Every structure is written in C-alpha cells, then in structure tokens.
Coordinates of C-alpha atoms and ligand atoms in Angstrom, one line a residue:
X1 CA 97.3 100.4 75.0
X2 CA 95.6 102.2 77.8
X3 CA 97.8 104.4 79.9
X4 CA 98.0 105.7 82.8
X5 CA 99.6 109.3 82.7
X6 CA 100.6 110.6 86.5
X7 CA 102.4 113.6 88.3
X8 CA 104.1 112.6 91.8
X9 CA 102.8 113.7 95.0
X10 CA 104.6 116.7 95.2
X11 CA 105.2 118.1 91.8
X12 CA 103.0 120.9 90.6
X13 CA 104.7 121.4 86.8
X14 CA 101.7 120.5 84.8
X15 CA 103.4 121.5 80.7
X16 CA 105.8 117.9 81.0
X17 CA 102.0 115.9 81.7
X18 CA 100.6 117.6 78.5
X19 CA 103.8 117.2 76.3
X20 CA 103.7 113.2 77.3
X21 CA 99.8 112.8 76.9
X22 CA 99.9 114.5 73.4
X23 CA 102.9 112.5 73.0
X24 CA 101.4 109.1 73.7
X25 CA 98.2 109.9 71.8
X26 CA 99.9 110.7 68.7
X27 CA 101.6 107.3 68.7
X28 CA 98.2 105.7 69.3
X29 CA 97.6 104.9 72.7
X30 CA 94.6 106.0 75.1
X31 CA 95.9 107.9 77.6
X32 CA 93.7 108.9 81.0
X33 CA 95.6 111.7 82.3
X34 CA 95.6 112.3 86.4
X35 CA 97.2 115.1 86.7
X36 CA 99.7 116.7 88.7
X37 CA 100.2 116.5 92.7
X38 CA 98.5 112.6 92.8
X39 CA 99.5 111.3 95.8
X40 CA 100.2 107.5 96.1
X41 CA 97.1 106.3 98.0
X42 CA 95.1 108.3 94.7
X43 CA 97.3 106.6 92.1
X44 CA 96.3 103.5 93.6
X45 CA 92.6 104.1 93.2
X46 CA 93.4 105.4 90.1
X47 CA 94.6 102.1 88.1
X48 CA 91.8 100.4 89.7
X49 CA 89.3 103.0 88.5
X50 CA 90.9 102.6 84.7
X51 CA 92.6 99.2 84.9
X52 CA 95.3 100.5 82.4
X53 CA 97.9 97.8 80.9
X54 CA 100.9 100.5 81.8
X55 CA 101.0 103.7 84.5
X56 CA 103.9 106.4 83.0
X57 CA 104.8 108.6 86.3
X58 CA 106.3 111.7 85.1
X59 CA 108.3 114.2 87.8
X60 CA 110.6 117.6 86.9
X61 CA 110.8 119.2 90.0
X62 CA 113.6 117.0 91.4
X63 CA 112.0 115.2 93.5
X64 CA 110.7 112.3 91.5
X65 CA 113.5 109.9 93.2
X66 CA 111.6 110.1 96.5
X67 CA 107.8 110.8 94.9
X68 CA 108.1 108.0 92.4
X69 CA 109.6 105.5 95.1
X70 CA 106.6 106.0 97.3
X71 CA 104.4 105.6 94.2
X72 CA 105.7 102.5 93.1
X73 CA 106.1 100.9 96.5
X74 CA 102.5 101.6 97.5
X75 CA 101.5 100.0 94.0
X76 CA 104.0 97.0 94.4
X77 CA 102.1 96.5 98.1
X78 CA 98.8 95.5 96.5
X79 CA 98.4 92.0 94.9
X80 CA 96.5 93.1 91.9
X81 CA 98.8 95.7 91.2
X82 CA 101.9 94.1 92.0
X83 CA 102.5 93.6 88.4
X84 CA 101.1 96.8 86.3
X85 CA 104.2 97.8 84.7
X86 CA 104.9 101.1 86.0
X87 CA 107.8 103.7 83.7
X88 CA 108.7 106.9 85.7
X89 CA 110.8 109.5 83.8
X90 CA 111.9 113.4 83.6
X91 CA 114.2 115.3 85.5
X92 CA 114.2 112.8 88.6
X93 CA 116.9 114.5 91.2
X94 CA 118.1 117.6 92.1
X95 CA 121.7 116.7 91.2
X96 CA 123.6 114.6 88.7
X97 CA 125.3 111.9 91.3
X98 CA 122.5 111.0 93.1
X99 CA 120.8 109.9 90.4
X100 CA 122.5 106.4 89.6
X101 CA 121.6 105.9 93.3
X102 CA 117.5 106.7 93.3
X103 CA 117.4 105.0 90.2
X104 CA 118.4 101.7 91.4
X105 CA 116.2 101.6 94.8
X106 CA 113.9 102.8 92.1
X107 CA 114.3 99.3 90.1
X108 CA 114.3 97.6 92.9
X109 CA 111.2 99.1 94.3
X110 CA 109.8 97.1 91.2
X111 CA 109.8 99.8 89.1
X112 CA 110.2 98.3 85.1
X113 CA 111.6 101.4 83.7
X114 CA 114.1 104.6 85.0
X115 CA 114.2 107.3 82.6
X116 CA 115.5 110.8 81.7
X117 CA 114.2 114.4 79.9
X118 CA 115.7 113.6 76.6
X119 CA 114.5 112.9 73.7
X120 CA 116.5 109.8 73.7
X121 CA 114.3 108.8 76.6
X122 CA 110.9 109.2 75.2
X123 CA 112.4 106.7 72.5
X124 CA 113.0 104.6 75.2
X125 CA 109.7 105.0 76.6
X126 CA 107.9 104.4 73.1
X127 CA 110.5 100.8 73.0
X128 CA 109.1 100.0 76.2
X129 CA 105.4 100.7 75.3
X130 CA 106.2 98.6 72.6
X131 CA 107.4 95.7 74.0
X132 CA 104.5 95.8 76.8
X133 CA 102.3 96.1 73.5
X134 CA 103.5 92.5 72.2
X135 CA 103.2 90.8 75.9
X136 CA 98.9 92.1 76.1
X137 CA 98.6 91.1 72.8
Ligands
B12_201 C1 107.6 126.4 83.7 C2 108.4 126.0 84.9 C3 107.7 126.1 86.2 C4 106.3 126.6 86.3 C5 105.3 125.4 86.0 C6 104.1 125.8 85.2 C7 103.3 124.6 84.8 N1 102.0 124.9 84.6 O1 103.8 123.5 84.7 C8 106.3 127.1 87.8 C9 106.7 128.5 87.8 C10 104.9 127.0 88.5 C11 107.3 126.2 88.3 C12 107.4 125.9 89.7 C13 108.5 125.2 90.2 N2 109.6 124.8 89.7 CO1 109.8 124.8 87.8 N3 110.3 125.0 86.0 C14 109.7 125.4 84.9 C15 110.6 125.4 83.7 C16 111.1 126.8 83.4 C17 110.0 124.8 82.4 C18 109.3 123.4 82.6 C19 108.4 123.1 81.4 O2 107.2 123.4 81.4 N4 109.0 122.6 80.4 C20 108.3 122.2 79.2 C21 107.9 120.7 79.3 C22 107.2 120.2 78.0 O3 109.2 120.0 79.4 P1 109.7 119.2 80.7 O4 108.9 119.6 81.9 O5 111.2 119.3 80.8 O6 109.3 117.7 80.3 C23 110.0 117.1 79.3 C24 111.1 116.2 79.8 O7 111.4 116.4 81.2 C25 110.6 114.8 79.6 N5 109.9 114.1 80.6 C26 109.1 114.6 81.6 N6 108.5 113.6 82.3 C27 108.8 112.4 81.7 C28 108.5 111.1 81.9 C29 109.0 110.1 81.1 C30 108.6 108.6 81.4 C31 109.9 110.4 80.0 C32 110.4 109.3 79.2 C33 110.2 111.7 79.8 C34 109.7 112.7 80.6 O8 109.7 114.9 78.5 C35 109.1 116.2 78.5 C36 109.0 116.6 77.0 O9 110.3 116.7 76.5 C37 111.8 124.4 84.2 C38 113.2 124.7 83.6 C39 113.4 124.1 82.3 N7 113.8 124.9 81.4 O10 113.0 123.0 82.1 C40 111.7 124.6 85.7 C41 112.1 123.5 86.7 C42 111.5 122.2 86.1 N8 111.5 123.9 87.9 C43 112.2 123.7 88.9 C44 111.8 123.9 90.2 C45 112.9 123.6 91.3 C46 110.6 124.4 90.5 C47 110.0 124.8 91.9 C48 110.4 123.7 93.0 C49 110.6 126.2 92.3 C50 110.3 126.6 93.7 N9 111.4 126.7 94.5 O11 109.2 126.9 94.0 C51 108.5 124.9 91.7 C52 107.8 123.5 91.8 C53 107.0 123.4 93.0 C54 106.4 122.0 93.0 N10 105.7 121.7 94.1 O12 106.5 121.2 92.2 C55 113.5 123.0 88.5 C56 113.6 121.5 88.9 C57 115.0 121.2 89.3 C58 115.4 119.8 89.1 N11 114.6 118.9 88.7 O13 116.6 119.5 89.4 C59 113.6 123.4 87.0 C60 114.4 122.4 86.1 C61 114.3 124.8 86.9 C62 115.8 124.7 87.3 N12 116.7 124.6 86.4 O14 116.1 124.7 88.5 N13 108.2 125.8 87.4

C-alpha cells in the first residue's frame, strides 16, 4: 500500500518519522515521507500530489491532540479526501487525562485510528494497515 507518512504542524521531532517510515517499509509498503512541521493546507496538497490509499500522522511533542485535529478536519472538508483513511499516533498530549478526551473529538473529527507510543500500537497500526490492505484489494 502507498502511505502517506506526516509530522503535525507544530512538531519538529524528526527520529519518530524515520523509525515509522523504516518501519512501514520493512513490512512492505511504499512509504512517501513529508516530513516534520506539515501544516494542514500542505498535507492536503500532499495526498493529492501522491494519492496514497492511507495518510499515518505521527506527533510526540504533545501536541498532536490539537495538530492532528486540524489535520484531519481540513482533510475531512474536501470531498475527495473525505474518505482517505487517516491513523494518527505517538505521544499525543501533554498529560495522561486529557487524552481519552482529544482522542474522541479525534474520532469524531473522522479520524479511523487513535494510537499510542507503544509497541503495542505499532501492532495496531500494522492490523489496521492490514485490514485497509483487504478493502483496496
Ligand atoms: C530527541 C528529542 C528531542 C530532539 C528532537 C531531535 C529530532 N531530530 O527529532 C529536540 C531536542 C530537538 C527536541 C525538541 C523538543 N522536544 Co523533545 N524529545 C526528544 C526525546 C528525548 C527523544 C525522542 C526520540 O527521538 N525518540 C526516538 C523515536 C524513535 O521514538 P519516539 O519519538 O517516541 O517515536 C516512537 C513512538 O512515539 C511511536 N510513535 C510515534 N509516532 C507514531 C505514530 C503512530 C501511528 C504510531 C502507531 C506510533 C507512533 O513509535 C515510535 C517508535 O517507537 C523525547 C523523550 C523520550 N525519551 O521520548 C523528548 C520529547 C518527545 N520532547 C518533548 C518536548 C516537550 C520537546 C520540546 C517541545 C521541548 C521545548 N520546550 O522546546 C521540543 C519540540 C519543539 C517542537 N516544535 O516540536 C517531550 C514531549 C512531551 C509530551 N508529548 O508530553 C518529550 C516526550 C520529553 C519529555 N518527557 O517531556 N526533542
């Protein structure tokens, strides 16, 4: 599958986006890397430019909750990309009880999947790759 790999607008870690691209292209997927510090209206030209069958949003500096909402909305706004299947993930927030909280407006942004820094997560991410896989094919 073609990904989409993407820092938020305000996060300038750059070592997560090189983990997660290795990651993904070790479990055989083509991944076109953005970079850090892409700001919505970019992302947006982005998956245009690359048409990719999933974006993965990536954020550790706390806050993804806000970057990624932004992100996803400005996607969700646009008829053709209303329903590219968009996974954000890392550390999110800045504290632990918030997070339930950005996660669901997350969701319900139209965000398809909310995920940690674990490695629990990147399974997660892999199952959801997966089961994306099955619906292109
Ligand atoms: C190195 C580092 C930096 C470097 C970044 C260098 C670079 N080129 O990237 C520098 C010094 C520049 C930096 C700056 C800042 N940092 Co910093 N930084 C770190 C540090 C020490 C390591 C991050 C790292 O590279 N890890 C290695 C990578 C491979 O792991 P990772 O980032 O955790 O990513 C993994 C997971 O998060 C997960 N994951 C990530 N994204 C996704 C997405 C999906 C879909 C999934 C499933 C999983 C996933 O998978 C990855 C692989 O396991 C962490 C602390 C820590 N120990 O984690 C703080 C940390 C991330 N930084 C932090 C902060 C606050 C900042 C600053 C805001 C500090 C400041 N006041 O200026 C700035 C950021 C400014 C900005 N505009 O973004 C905080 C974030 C707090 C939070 N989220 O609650 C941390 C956690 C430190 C802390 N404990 O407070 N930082």
């Amino acid at each position: 599958m073609k990904i989409l790999l993407s820092g938020t607008a305000s996060d300038s870690h750059t070592w997560n986006l090189v983990y997660l691209g290795l990651f993904l292209e070790e479990r055989g997927h083509d991944v076109v890397a953005l970079g850090p510090c892409v700001s919505p209206g970019l992302l947006t030209a982005a998956c245009r430019r690359h048409a990719p069958d999933v974006v993965v949003l990536s954020s550790v500096n706390g806050h993804g909750y806000r970057d990624a909402l932004a992100a996803v909305r400005r996607l969700r706004a646009e008829p053709d990309l209303a329903a590219l299947p968009v996974a954000v993930g890392g550390k999110l927030g800045v504290a632990g009880r918030s997070g339930e909280a950005g996660a669901d407006r997350l969701r319900e942004a139209g965000c398809d999947a909310v995920l940690g820094d674990g490695a629990g997560d990147l399974e997660t991410l892999c199952a959801f790759l997966s089961a994306r896989a099955r619906v292109v094919a």
